[in-house]
Short mmCIF file of C-alpha atoms and ligand atoms in Angstrom, two decimals:
data_model
loop_
_atom_site.label_atom_id
_atom_site.label_comp_id
_atom_site.label_asym_id
_atom_site.label_seq_id
_atom_site.Cartn_x
_atom_site.Cartn_y
_atom_site.Cartn_z
CA MET A 255 -100.53 30.79 -56.83
CA THR A 256 -99.14 33.86 -55.15
CA ALA A 257 -97.37 35.86 -57.76
CA THR A 258 -94.32 37.25 -56.06
CA ASP A 259 -91.54 38.65 -58.20
CA THR A 260 -89.27 35.64 -57.66
CA GLU A 261 -91.95 33.18 -58.81
CA ILE A 262 -92.96 35.02 -61.92
CA ARG A 263 -91.56 33.45 -65.05
CA THR A 264 -89.84 35.63 -67.64
CA LEU A 265 -90.61 34.36 -71.13
CA LYS A 266 -88.05 33.91 -73.86
CA PHE A 267 -87.82 34.10 -77.63
CA PHE A 268 -87.45 30.87 -79.61
CA VAL A 269 -84.82 31.56 -82.26
CA ASN A 270 -82.96 29.05 -84.40
CA GLY A 271 -83.98 26.17 -82.12
CA GLU A 272 -82.84 27.91 -78.89
CA TRP A 273 -84.78 29.61 -76.10
CA ARG A 274 -83.12 33.03 -75.84
CA ASP A 275 -83.52 35.80 -73.30
CA GLY A 276 -85.05 39.02 -74.57
CA GLY A 277 -83.84 42.42 -73.42
CA ALA A 278 -84.85 44.49 -70.44
CA ASP A 279 -88.10 45.75 -71.99
CA LEU A 280 -90.37 43.46 -69.94
CA HIS A 281 -94.17 43.69 -69.66
CA PRO A 282 -96.56 41.89 -67.33
CA VAL A 283 -98.94 39.10 -68.42
CA THR A 284 -102.03 38.86 -66.23
CA ASN A 285 -104.61 36.23 -65.35
CA PRO A 286 -107.90 38.02 -66.20
CA SER A 287 -109.83 36.05 -63.57
CA THR A 288 -107.64 37.14 -60.68
CA GLY A 289 -105.75 40.18 -61.94
CA GLU A 290 -102.50 38.48 -60.88
CA VAL A 291 -99.31 38.94 -62.86
CA ILE A 292 -98.41 35.43 -64.05
CA ALA A 293 -95.41 36.11 -66.31
CA ARG A 294 -93.27 38.81 -67.83
CA VAL A 295 -92.84 39.05 -71.57
CA PRO A 296 -89.88 40.71 -73.31
CA TYR A 297 -90.60 42.98 -76.29
CA ALA A 298 -88.28 42.48 -79.25
CA ASN A 299 -86.36 45.42 -80.72
CA ASP A 300 -85.11 45.92 -84.31
CA ASP A 301 -81.82 44.05 -83.72
CA GLU A 302 -83.60 41.04 -82.24
CA ILE A 303 -86.00 40.92 -85.20
CA ASP A 304 -83.06 41.14 -87.60
CA CYS A 305 -81.37 38.26 -85.81
CA VAL A 306 -84.46 36.03 -86.03
CA ALA A 307 -85.09 36.91 -89.69
CA VAL A 308 -81.49 36.00 -90.64
CA ALA A 309 -81.75 32.69 -88.73
CA ALA A 310 -85.13 31.89 -90.29
CA HIS A 311 -83.75 32.61 -93.76
CA SER A 312 -80.79 30.30 -93.41
CA ALA A 313 -83.11 27.57 -92.03
CA PHE A 314 -85.40 28.07 -95.03
CA LEU A 315 -82.59 27.37 -97.50
CA LYS A 316 -82.23 23.85 -96.05
CA TRP A 317 -85.90 23.19 -95.22
CA ARG A 318 -87.10 23.83 -98.75
CA GLU A 319 -84.86 20.97 -99.91
CA VAL A 320 -86.58 18.51 -97.56
CA PRO A 321 -89.19 16.51 -99.53
CA VAL A 322 -92.75 17.48 -98.65
CA VAL A 323 -93.54 13.92 -97.52
CA ASP A 324 -90.76 14.23 -94.93
CA ARG A 325 -91.76 17.77 -93.92
CA VAL A 326 -95.25 16.62 -92.99
CA GLN A 327 -93.87 13.82 -90.79
CA VAL A 328 -92.95 16.57 -88.29
CA LEU A 329 -96.54 17.81 -88.40
CA TYR A 330 -97.92 14.29 -87.80
CA ARG A 331 -95.77 14.13 -84.65
CA TYR A 332 -96.84 17.67 -83.70
CA LYS A 333 -100.51 16.72 -84.02
CA ASP A 334 -99.91 13.74 -81.73
CA LEU A 335 -98.15 15.93 -79.13
CA LEU A 336 -100.90 18.56 -79.29
CA GLU A 337 -103.53 15.83 -78.74
CA LYS A 338 -101.62 14.49 -75.72
CA ASN A 339 -101.19 17.97 -74.27
CA LEU A 340 -104.57 19.40 -75.24
CA GLU A 341 -105.82 19.74 -71.65
CA GLN A 342 -102.60 21.42 -70.50
CA VAL A 343 -102.49 23.86 -73.43
CA ALA A 344 -106.17 24.71 -72.86
CA ARG A 345 -105.52 25.41 -69.16
CA ILE A 346 -102.65 27.75 -70.00
CA LEU A 347 -104.89 29.47 -72.54
CA THR A 348 -107.70 30.00 -70.02
CA THR A 349 -105.23 31.27 -67.43
CA GLU A 350 -103.95 34.06 -69.65
CA ASN A 351 -107.05 34.78 -71.79
CA GLY A 352 -109.94 34.18 -69.38
CA LYS A 353 -112.32 32.13 -71.56
CA THR A 354 -113.84 28.98 -70.07
CA LEU A 355 -111.82 25.77 -70.13
CA ASP A 356 -114.33 24.06 -72.45
CA ASP A 357 -114.08 26.96 -74.84
CA SER A 358 -110.27 26.83 -74.73
CA LYS A 359 -110.34 23.10 -75.40
CA GLY A 360 -112.61 23.67 -78.38
CA SER A 361 -110.22 26.23 -79.83
CA VAL A 362 -107.20 23.95 -79.33
CA ARG A 363 -109.17 21.19 -81.10
CA ARG A 364 -109.71 23.62 -84.00
CA ALA A 365 -105.97 24.40 -83.98
CA ILE A 366 -105.16 20.70 -84.23
CA GLN A 367 -107.47 20.43 -87.26
CA MET A 368 -105.24 23.01 -89.02
CA VAL A 369 -102.25 20.73 -88.46
CA GLU A 370 -104.26 17.74 -89.75
CA VAL A 371 -105.12 19.57 -92.96
CA ALA A 372 -101.54 20.80 -93.43
CA CYS A 373 -100.43 17.13 -93.18
CA GLY A 374 -102.14 16.70 -96.57
CA MET A 375 -99.62 19.06 -98.21
CA PRO A 376 -98.24 16.44 -100.66
CA SER A 377 -101.65 16.52 -102.36
CA LEU A 378 -102.53 20.15 -101.62
CA MET A 379 -99.33 21.51 -103.14
CA MET A 380 -99.61 19.64 -106.43
CA GLY A 381 -99.51 21.63 -109.61
CA GLN A 382 -101.18 20.94 -112.95
CA SER A 383 -99.94 19.48 -116.21
CA LEU A 384 -101.02 19.18 -119.80
CA GLU A 385 -99.20 17.34 -122.56
CA ASN A 386 -98.84 18.64 -126.10
CA VAL A 387 -99.90 22.25 -125.39
CA SER A 388 -98.24 22.90 -128.73
CA LYS A 389 -96.73 20.30 -131.06
CA GLY A 390 -94.21 18.30 -128.97
CA ILE A 391 -94.40 20.67 -126.02
CA ASP A 392 -95.63 19.66 -122.57
CA CYS A 393 -96.49 22.07 -119.79
CA HIS A 394 -96.66 21.70 -116.03
CA SER A 395 -96.95 24.02 -113.06
CA ILE A 396 -95.38 23.65 -109.62
CA ARG A 397 -95.72 25.46 -106.31
CA GLN A 398 -92.59 26.53 -104.47
CA PRO A 399 -92.17 28.05 -101.00
CA LEU A 400 -91.64 31.79 -100.60
CA GLY A 401 -88.99 31.99 -97.89
CA VAL A 402 -89.41 33.59 -94.47
CA CYS A 403 -93.09 34.17 -93.60
CA ALA A 404 -94.26 36.07 -90.51
CA GLY A 405 -97.49 35.90 -88.53
CA ILE A 406 -98.94 38.52 -86.18
CA SER A 407 -101.87 37.32 -84.09
CA PRO A 408 -104.50 38.72 -81.68
CA PHE A 409 -105.20 37.92 -78.02
CA ASN A 410 -108.45 36.02 -78.41
CA PHE A 411 -107.24 32.73 -79.97
CA PRO A 412 -103.59 32.24 -79.00
CA ALA A 413 -103.44 28.62 -80.20
CA MET A 414 -105.87 28.54 -83.12
CA VAL A 415 -105.15 31.77 -85.02
CA PRO A 416 -101.35 31.23 -85.19
CA MET A 417 -102.14 27.73 -86.45
CA TRP A 418 -104.21 29.19 -89.29
CA MET A 419 -100.74 30.22 -90.44
CA TYR A 420 -97.62 28.28 -89.52
CA PRO A 421 -98.59 24.62 -90.09
CA PHE A 422 -99.49 25.54 -93.67
CA ALA A 423 -96.45 27.79 -94.18
CA ILE A 424 -94.03 25.21 -92.82
CA ALA A 425 -95.57 22.27 -94.70
CA CYS A 426 -95.17 24.31 -97.90
CA GLY A 427 -91.42 24.54 -97.19
CA ASN A 428 -91.18 28.06 -95.74
CA SER A 429 -89.70 29.11 -92.43
CA PHE A 430 -91.87 31.09 -90.05
CA ILE A 431 -91.68 33.80 -87.38
CA LEU A 432 -94.65 34.21 -85.06
CA LYS A 433 -95.23 37.44 -83.14
CA PRO A 434 -98.30 36.62 -81.03
CA SER A 435 -100.32 39.06 -78.94
CA GLU A 436 -98.27 40.38 -76.06
CA LYS A 437 -101.32 39.76 -73.82
CA VAL A 438 -101.25 35.96 -74.30
CA PRO A 439 -97.65 34.80 -74.91
CA LEU A 440 -97.79 31.68 -72.70
CA THR A 441 -99.92 29.52 -75.03
CA PRO A 442 -97.66 30.15 -78.06
CA THR A 443 -94.65 29.41 -75.85
CA ARG A 444 -96.06 25.99 -74.95
CA THR A 445 -97.11 25.18 -78.52
CA ALA A 446 -93.61 26.16 -79.72
CA GLU A 447 -92.06 23.77 -77.16
CA LEU A 448 -94.23 21.00 -78.60
CA LEU A 449 -93.16 21.84 -82.14
CA GLN A 450 -89.54 21.66 -81.02
CA GLU A 451 -90.26 18.27 -79.41
CA ALA A 452 -91.83 17.11 -82.68
CA GLY A 453 -88.37 17.46 -84.25
CA LEU A 454 -88.69 20.49 -86.49
CA PRO A 455 -85.19 21.54 -87.65
CA ASP A 456 -83.74 24.61 -85.93
CA GLY A 457 -84.85 27.97 -87.26
CA VAL A 458 -87.80 26.73 -89.32
CA TYR A 459 -90.21 28.02 -86.67
CA ASN A 460 -89.35 30.99 -84.47
CA LEU A 461 -91.24 32.86 -81.78
CA VAL A 462 -90.70 36.49 -80.80
CA HIS A 463 -92.76 38.74 -78.56
CA GLY A 464 -93.54 42.42 -78.56
CA GLY A 465 -95.79 45.16 -79.88
CA LYS A 466 -95.66 47.72 -82.67
CA THR A 467 -91.84 47.93 -82.79
CA ALA A 468 -91.54 44.19 -83.45
CA VAL A 469 -94.36 44.25 -86.03
CA ASP A 470 -92.85 47.20 -87.89
CA ALA A 471 -89.42 45.56 -87.92
CA LEU A 472 -90.89 42.37 -89.41
CA ILE A 473 -92.79 44.31 -92.06
CA ARG A 474 -89.69 46.28 -93.06
CA HIS A 475 -87.23 43.38 -92.99
CA PRO A 476 -85.94 42.55 -96.49
CA LEU A 477 -85.75 38.80 -95.74
CA VAL A 478 -89.42 38.54 -94.74
CA ARG A 479 -91.46 37.67 -97.84
CA ALA A 480 -95.02 37.41 -96.51
CA ILE A 481 -97.07 38.77 -93.62
CA SER A 482 -100.19 37.13 -92.20
CA PHE A 483 -102.02 39.40 -89.78
CA VAL A 484 -105.15 38.91 -87.65
CA GLY A 485 -106.39 41.64 -85.31
CA SER A 486 -108.43 44.84 -85.19
CA THR A 487 -109.40 46.76 -88.34
CA PRO A 488 -107.23 49.87 -87.87
CA VAL A 489 -104.11 47.75 -87.31
CA ALA A 490 -105.06 45.32 -90.13
CA LYS A 491 -105.37 48.23 -92.54
CA TYR A 492 -102.05 49.68 -91.37
CA VAL A 493 -100.27 46.31 -91.66
CA TYR A 494 -101.78 45.69 -95.10
CA GLU A 495 -100.76 49.09 -96.49
CA THR A 496 -97.29 49.12 -94.91
CA SER A 497 -96.50 45.53 -95.89
CA ALA A 498 -97.63 46.16 -99.47
CA ALA A 499 -95.47 49.30 -99.59
CA HIS A 500 -92.50 47.13 -98.58
CA GLY A 501 -93.24 44.64 -101.35
CA LYS A 502 -94.61 41.87 -99.13
CA ARG A 503 -97.35 39.43 -99.89
CA VAL A 504 -99.97 40.18 -97.23
CA GLN A 505 -103.25 38.96 -95.84
CA ALA A 506 -104.75 41.04 -93.00
CA LEU A 507 -107.92 39.93 -91.23
CA GLY A 508 -109.61 42.70 -89.25
CA GLY A 509 -112.44 43.38 -86.82
CA ALA A 510 -116.17 42.85 -87.11
CA LYS A 511 -119.70 43.84 -86.25
CA ASN A 512 -121.79 40.72 -86.76
CA HIS A 513 -125.57 40.59 -87.21
CA LEU A 514 -127.87 37.77 -86.17
CA VAL A 515 -131.18 37.90 -88.06
CA VAL A 516 -134.15 36.29 -86.30
CA MET A 517 -137.18 35.52 -88.47
CA PRO A 518 -140.62 35.11 -86.85
CA ASP A 519 -140.61 31.38 -87.78
CA ALA A 520 -137.32 30.63 -85.97
CA ASN A 521 -137.31 27.73 -83.50
CA PRO A 522 -137.06 29.71 -80.21
CA GLY A 523 -135.17 27.09 -78.17
CA LYS A 524 -132.57 26.35 -80.86
CA ALA A 525 -132.22 30.00 -81.91
CA VAL A 526 -131.65 31.20 -78.34
CA GLU A 527 -129.02 28.53 -77.70
CA ALA A 528 -127.16 29.63 -80.84
CA ILE A 529 -127.54 33.37 -80.13
CA MET A 530 -126.28 32.97 -76.55
CA SER A 531 -123.21 31.07 -77.68
CA SER A 532 -122.53 33.61 -80.42
CA ALA A 533 -123.04 36.79 -78.36
CA PHE A 534 -121.72 35.72 -74.96
CA GLY A 535 -119.31 32.83 -75.70
CA ALA A 536 -115.73 33.87 -74.88
CA ALA A 537 -117.32 37.01 -73.32
CA GLY A 538 -117.98 38.33 -76.82
CA GLU A 539 -114.23 38.46 -77.53
CA ARG A 540 -114.54 36.68 -80.86
CA CYS A 541 -114.35 38.13 -84.34
CA LEU A 542 -117.38 35.94 -85.10
CA ALA A 543 -119.40 37.08 -82.05
CA GLY A 544 -122.98 38.14 -82.75
CA SER A 545 -123.27 41.76 -81.71
CA VAL A 546 -126.53 43.00 -83.26
CA LEU A 547 -129.72 40.95 -83.14
CA VAL A 548 -131.99 41.96 -86.01
CA ALA A 549 -135.52 41.00 -84.96
CA VAL A 550 -137.75 40.66 -88.03
CA GLY A 551 -141.46 41.21 -87.38
CA ASP A 552 -142.76 39.63 -84.21
CA SER A 553 -139.82 37.73 -82.69
CA SER A 554 -141.05 37.92 -79.10
CA PRO A 555 -140.86 34.16 -78.34
CA VAL A 556 -137.12 34.27 -79.11
CA LEU A 557 -136.51 37.60 -77.35
CA ASP A 558 -138.38 36.60 -74.17
CA LEU A 559 -136.51 33.32 -73.86
CA LEU A 560 -133.20 35.02 -74.67
CA LEU A 561 -133.65 37.49 -71.84
CA GLU A 562 -134.61 34.79 -69.37
CA LYS A 563 -131.56 32.63 -70.24
CA THR A 564 -129.17 35.60 -70.32
CA ARG A 565 -130.18 36.67 -66.81
CA SER A 566 -129.20 33.24 -65.47
CA LEU A 567 -125.85 32.94 -67.31
CA ARG A 568 -123.11 31.97 -64.83
CA VAL A 569 -120.13 34.33 -64.98
CA GLY A 570 -116.92 33.20 -63.26
CA ASP A 571 -113.31 32.07 -63.42
CA GLY A 572 -112.86 30.14 -66.66
CA LEU A 573 -111.18 27.30 -64.79
CA ALA A 574 -114.03 26.92 -62.27
CA ALA A 575 -116.57 24.17 -62.95
CA GLY A 576 -119.92 25.60 -63.99
CA SER A 577 -118.64 28.92 -65.35
CA GLU A 578 -120.39 29.69 -68.62
CA MET A 579 -118.61 32.98 -69.30
CA GLY A 580 -115.20 34.17 -68.10
CA PRO A 581 -113.82 37.69 -67.66
CA LEU A 582 -112.60 40.11 -70.31
CA VAL A 583 -108.91 39.99 -71.13
CA SER A 584 -107.76 43.12 -69.28
CA ALA A 585 -108.89 45.91 -66.96
CA GLN A 586 -108.37 48.35 -69.84
CA HIS A 587 -110.61 46.34 -72.15
CA ARG A 588 -113.27 46.06 -69.43
CA LYS A 589 -113.23 49.85 -69.13
CA LYS A 590 -113.70 50.16 -72.89
CA VAL A 591 -116.69 47.77 -72.89
CA VAL A 592 -118.25 49.59 -69.91
CA GLY A 593 -117.77 52.81 -71.88
CA TYR A 594 -119.84 51.35 -74.74
CA ILE A 595 -122.64 50.34 -72.35
CA GLU A 596 -122.65 53.87 -70.91
CA LYS A 597 -122.82 55.26 -74.43
CA GLY A 598 -125.73 52.95 -75.29
CA VAL A 599 -127.68 54.27 -72.30
CA ALA A 600 -126.75 57.88 -73.10
CA GLU A 601 -127.86 57.50 -76.73
CA GLY A 602 -131.28 56.21 -75.65
CA ALA A 603 -131.11 52.42 -75.99
CA GLU A 604 -132.99 50.42 -73.35
CA PRO A 605 -130.81 48.02 -71.29
CA LEU A 606 -132.91 44.92 -70.58
CA CYS A 607 -129.98 43.31 -68.81
CA ASP A 608 -126.98 45.34 -67.65
CA GLY A 609 -123.62 43.57 -67.36
CA ARG A 610 -122.10 46.32 -65.24
CA THR A 611 -123.77 44.70 -62.22
CA HIS A 612 -121.14 41.91 -62.43
CA GLY A 613 -117.69 42.95 -61.24
CA ALA A 614 -116.41 46.49 -61.07
CA GLU A 615 -113.32 48.51 -61.74
CA GLY A 616 -110.94 47.89 -58.86
CA ASP A 617 -111.98 44.23 -58.50
CA ASP A 618 -109.22 41.68 -58.86
CA GLY A 619 -110.63 40.04 -62.01
CA PHE A 620 -111.92 41.75 -65.15
CA PHE A 621 -115.48 40.42 -65.01
CA ILE A 622 -118.52 41.88 -66.64
CA GLY A 623 -121.93 40.29 -67.16
CA PRO A 624 -123.88 39.89 -70.39
CA THR A 625 -125.75 42.98 -71.58
CA ILE A 626 -128.80 43.21 -73.85
CA PHE A 627 -130.02 46.51 -75.25
CA ASP A 628 -133.45 46.82 -76.85
CA HIS A 629 -134.77 49.51 -79.22
CA VAL A 630 -131.33 50.22 -80.61
CA ARG A 631 -131.30 52.38 -83.74
CA PRO A 632 -128.83 51.72 -86.61
CA GLY A 633 -127.06 55.08 -86.12
CA MET A 634 -126.20 54.49 -82.44
CA THR A 635 -122.57 53.84 -81.53
CA ILE A 636 -123.34 50.40 -80.04
CA ALA A 637 -124.98 49.40 -83.34
CA ARG A 638 -122.04 50.50 -85.50
CA GLU A 639 -118.75 49.91 -83.69
CA GLU A 640 -117.04 46.68 -82.68
CA ILE A 641 -117.40 46.36 -78.90
CA PHE A 642 -115.63 42.99 -78.47
CA GLY A 643 -117.52 42.28 -75.25
CA PRO A 644 -120.73 40.49 -74.20
CA VAL A 645 -123.08 43.24 -75.39
CA LEU A 646 -125.99 42.43 -77.72
CA SER A 647 -128.05 45.20 -79.34
CA ILE A 648 -131.57 44.45 -80.60
CA ILE A 649 -132.71 46.34 -83.69
CA ARG A 650 -136.29 45.75 -84.82
CA VAL A 651 -137.14 45.70 -88.55
CA LYS A 652 -140.32 44.90 -90.46
CA ASP A 653 -139.14 42.36 -93.06
CA LEU A 654 -136.24 40.46 -94.61
CA ASP A 655 -135.48 43.22 -97.13
CA GLU A 656 -135.01 45.73 -94.33
CA ALA A 657 -132.81 43.24 -92.44
CA ILE A 658 -130.61 42.68 -95.50
CA ALA A 659 -130.30 46.43 -96.15
CA LEU A 660 -129.27 46.96 -92.52
CA VAL A 661 -126.61 44.23 -92.55
CA ASN A 662 -125.26 45.29 -95.96
CA GLY A 663 -125.04 48.88 -94.70
CA SER A 664 -122.34 47.89 -92.19
CA PRO A 665 -118.76 48.73 -93.14
CA PHE A 666 -117.76 45.30 -91.76
CA GLY A 667 -118.60 41.95 -93.37
CA ASN A 668 -117.11 39.17 -91.26
CA THR A 669 -119.98 36.83 -90.39
CA THR A 670 -123.75 36.76 -90.02
CA SER A 671 -126.38 34.15 -89.15
CA ILE A 672 -130.06 33.84 -89.92
CA TYR A 673 -132.51 31.87 -87.76
CA THR A 674 -135.50 30.59 -89.67
CA GLY A 675 -137.56 27.48 -90.38
CA ASP A 676 -137.88 28.40 -94.05
CA GLY A 677 -135.29 27.19 -96.58
CA LYS A 678 -136.22 29.75 -99.22
CA THR A 679 -135.69 32.64 -96.79
CA ALA A 680 -132.35 31.22 -95.68
CA ARG A 681 -131.23 30.73 -99.28
CA GLU A 682 -132.19 34.25 -100.26
CA TYR A 683 -130.41 35.71 -97.22
CA ALA A 684 -127.20 33.76 -97.94
CA ALA A 685 -127.28 34.88 -101.59
CA ARG A 686 -127.90 38.58 -101.03
CA ILE A 687 -125.80 39.27 -97.96
CA GLU A 688 -122.41 41.02 -98.39
CA VAL A 689 -120.56 39.06 -95.74
CA GLY A 690 -117.75 36.50 -95.99
CA MET A 691 -119.01 33.77 -93.63
CA VAL A 692 -122.73 33.04 -93.36
CA GLY A 693 -124.55 30.74 -90.92
CA VAL A 694 -128.05 29.31 -91.20
CA ASN A 695 -129.39 28.37 -87.75
CA MET A 696 -125.77 28.35 -86.51
CA GLY A 697 -124.18 29.88 -83.43
CA VAL A 698 -120.70 30.66 -84.69
CA ALA A 699 -120.35 29.79 -88.38
CA ALA A 700 -116.55 29.36 -88.27
CA PRO A 701 -115.34 27.54 -91.41
CA MET A 702 -113.36 24.37 -90.72
CA ALA A 703 -109.63 24.09 -91.50
CA PHE A 704 -110.18 22.73 -95.04
CA PHE A 705 -112.31 25.76 -96.07
CA PRO A 706 -111.02 29.33 -96.33
CA PHE A 707 -111.73 31.78 -93.47
CA SER A 708 -112.23 35.51 -93.96
CA GLY A 709 -114.68 38.35 -93.89
CA TRP A 710 -115.31 41.01 -96.52
CA LYS A 711 -115.08 44.81 -96.58
CA GLN A 712 -113.36 46.36 -93.52
CA SER A 713 -113.02 42.88 -91.99
CA PHE A 714 -110.36 41.85 -94.50
CA PHE A 715 -107.52 43.42 -96.46
CA GLY A 716 -105.94 41.17 -99.06
CA ASP A 717 -106.84 38.51 -101.60
CA LEU A 718 -106.12 35.02 -100.29
CA HIS A 719 -108.01 34.03 -97.14
CA ALA A 720 -106.76 32.13 -94.09
CA HIS A 721 -106.37 28.31 -94.06
CA GLY A 722 -107.83 25.81 -96.53
CA ARG A 723 -106.47 25.86 -100.09
CA ASP A 724 -106.06 29.64 -99.92
CA ALA A 725 -103.28 29.14 -97.36
CA VAL A 726 -101.40 26.90 -99.79
CA ALA A 727 -101.68 29.54 -102.51
CA PHE A 728 -100.68 32.30 -100.07
CA TYR A 729 -97.55 30.52 -98.84
CA THR A 730 -96.30 29.43 -102.28
CA GLU A 731 -95.17 30.92 -105.56
CA GLN A 732 -96.40 29.32 -108.80
CA LYS A 733 -94.05 28.43 -111.60
CA VAL A 734 -95.05 27.18 -115.05
CA ILE A 735 -92.56 25.01 -116.97
CA MET A 736 -92.81 24.29 -120.72
CA THR A 737 -90.73 21.41 -122.06
CA ARG A 738 -89.68 20.31 -125.57
CA TRP A 739 -87.27 17.45 -126.27
CA PHE A 740 -85.62 17.07 -129.67
P1 LIG B 233 -104.96 44.24 -82.05
O1 LIG B 233 -105.18 44.77 -83.41
O2 LIG B 233 -104.87 45.20 -80.92
O3 LIG B 233 -103.60 43.38 -82.00
C1 LIG B 233 -103.34 42.36 -82.94
C2 LIG B 233 -101.84 42.22 -83.12
O4 LIG B 233 -101.31 43.44 -83.65
C3 LIG B 233 -101.09 41.96 -81.82
O5 LIG B 233 -100.09 41.01 -82.07
C4 LIG B 233 -100.49 43.32 -81.45
O6 LIG B 233 -99.28 43.22 -80.76
C5 LIG B 233 -100.29 43.96 -82.82
N1 LIG B 233 -100.47 45.42 -82.80
C6 LIG B 233 -101.31 46.15 -81.99
N2 LIG B 233 -101.23 47.46 -82.30
C7 LIG B 233 -100.33 47.57 -83.31
C8 LIG B 233 -99.84 48.67 -84.06
N3 LIG B 233 -100.25 49.92 -83.82
N4 LIG B 233 -98.94 48.42 -85.04
C9 LIG B 233 -98.52 47.17 -85.29
N5 LIG B 233 -98.96 46.09 -84.60
C10 LIG B 233 -99.86 46.27 -83.63
O7 LIG B 233 -106.10 43.15 -81.79
P2 LIG B 233 -106.44 42.36 -80.44
O8 LIG B 233 -107.05 43.31 -79.46
O9 LIG B 233 -105.28 41.54 -80.01
O10 LIG B 233 -107.55 41.35 -80.99
C11 LIG B 233 -108.90 41.68 -81.13
C12 LIG B 233 -109.23 42.10 -82.53
O11 LIG B 233 -108.86 41.08 -83.46
C13 LIG B 233 -110.72 42.33 -82.75
O12 LIG B 233 -110.89 43.48 -83.53
C14 LIG B 233 -111.17 41.08 -83.49
O13 LIG B 233 -112.33 41.25 -84.28
C15 LIG B 233 -109.96 40.81 -84.33
N6 LIG B 233 -109.92 39.42 -84.78
C16 LIG B 233 -110.23 39.19 -86.08
C17 LIG B 233 -110.25 37.88 -86.54
C18 LIG B 233 -110.64 37.61 -87.96
O14 LIG B 233 -110.59 36.46 -88.38
N7 LIG B 233 -111.05 38.59 -88.73
C19 LIG B 233 -109.94 36.82 -85.69
C20 LIG B 233 -109.60 37.11 -84.36
C21 LIG B 233 -109.60 38.43 -83.91
#
């Protein structure tokens, strides 16, 4: 496609069941594999956010009266439409995000699982009851929707992360406003069209685009009752604090620095497969990406094989057959990741494999190859900060205790995996580690839709986690009713 101005699509907001033009504040959306501008996205201002919040609130007043068994019928149809359009949605996702098509398909599959679980809302939303709590008095509890809920999502999972939120919120009887990442607005546009086709009443789901202005307006708006945020730690912390100050219920999932612990008894072939997928899948642009490999004792069989496989990883356009790793999302992000590699070298780490040899600034796409640093020390910048690129730092430690102390010393606590052939070691690691999601011989230990998803420490601000039963609790208010008849 040649992206001339006349061919470039300008995206719209989806408000109250209508596709509406945004204002003149338009920003380009690029294909990271080619650098081409593929769309323009309008950024919402305060008035536009007010308009969508008012529409979502009046839709909520009707939607909450619809029985839950009827509400989930829309989600059954949505699931069917997502299944039928999975390939198309995944292609759109790869075109704006860069990850490989297989990876995109996997994430859309995960998104569909969220809808499947939300279809179980008639059971999930049930309260409790107990007769005769006092003489002649019965007691029961119910869950009721909150009102207008808003979601703010990051660039790396434009189908899945928003679906951690809105299928649950809507099934609970709320209305919803999504403000996805301005870098990847095309996937949420397509998934909103499918939700419209599924027959959701006007205004129950709304889509707006933009950056900080739109987020701040949502947080401040008196009709918005709850904020679900997923993104980097500084913004998560800001959104958590500001939303709480405005009286909102809030869950804010932040960034990460994930450790992969390799024991000397790990199966080299299986461990390397898992480490490669964790560190280099989606070009390291995952909150669950392994970023520090903690080699316990003599782990040379794993490290030797890892280096050999990493050197032959095929980097290319995510849509091209055979590509195992796509580009980074933007030229700016590539520059940031290159900056981290430069810092690693400057601070004395040893690059065994240097991703800067793939692609360069000024190229059309935003490619970079996988990078492995050896002899990294815990105090180095590349060992401490989230890089969000395909850069793996090896830190050598003598035993499991030292590995656990290292991982628990991180301010983040999103995910970690241990590779070992010994059940006792794995059990001890899982018990002692201060991290929210733990894998044993896993690549990416991402909890499925029916479990909760969240890290600890600086990786999460809030109480109730994403999806699973936590989502039902987050998107509902509990009421306890005591009854006596004379
Ligand atoms: P980001 O924090 O830059 O943006 C996330 C969202 O916040 C976007 O919608 C963006 O428009 C908005 N935003 C950005 N700056 C803002 C500001 N100053 N005020 C208000 N809103 C603002 O994150 P990103 O680069 O899109 O995504 C990558 C980050 O997300 C990584 O740190 C990654 O670890 C994290 N992430 C975490 C999880 C998780 O489950 N913990 C999942 C996916 C991604």
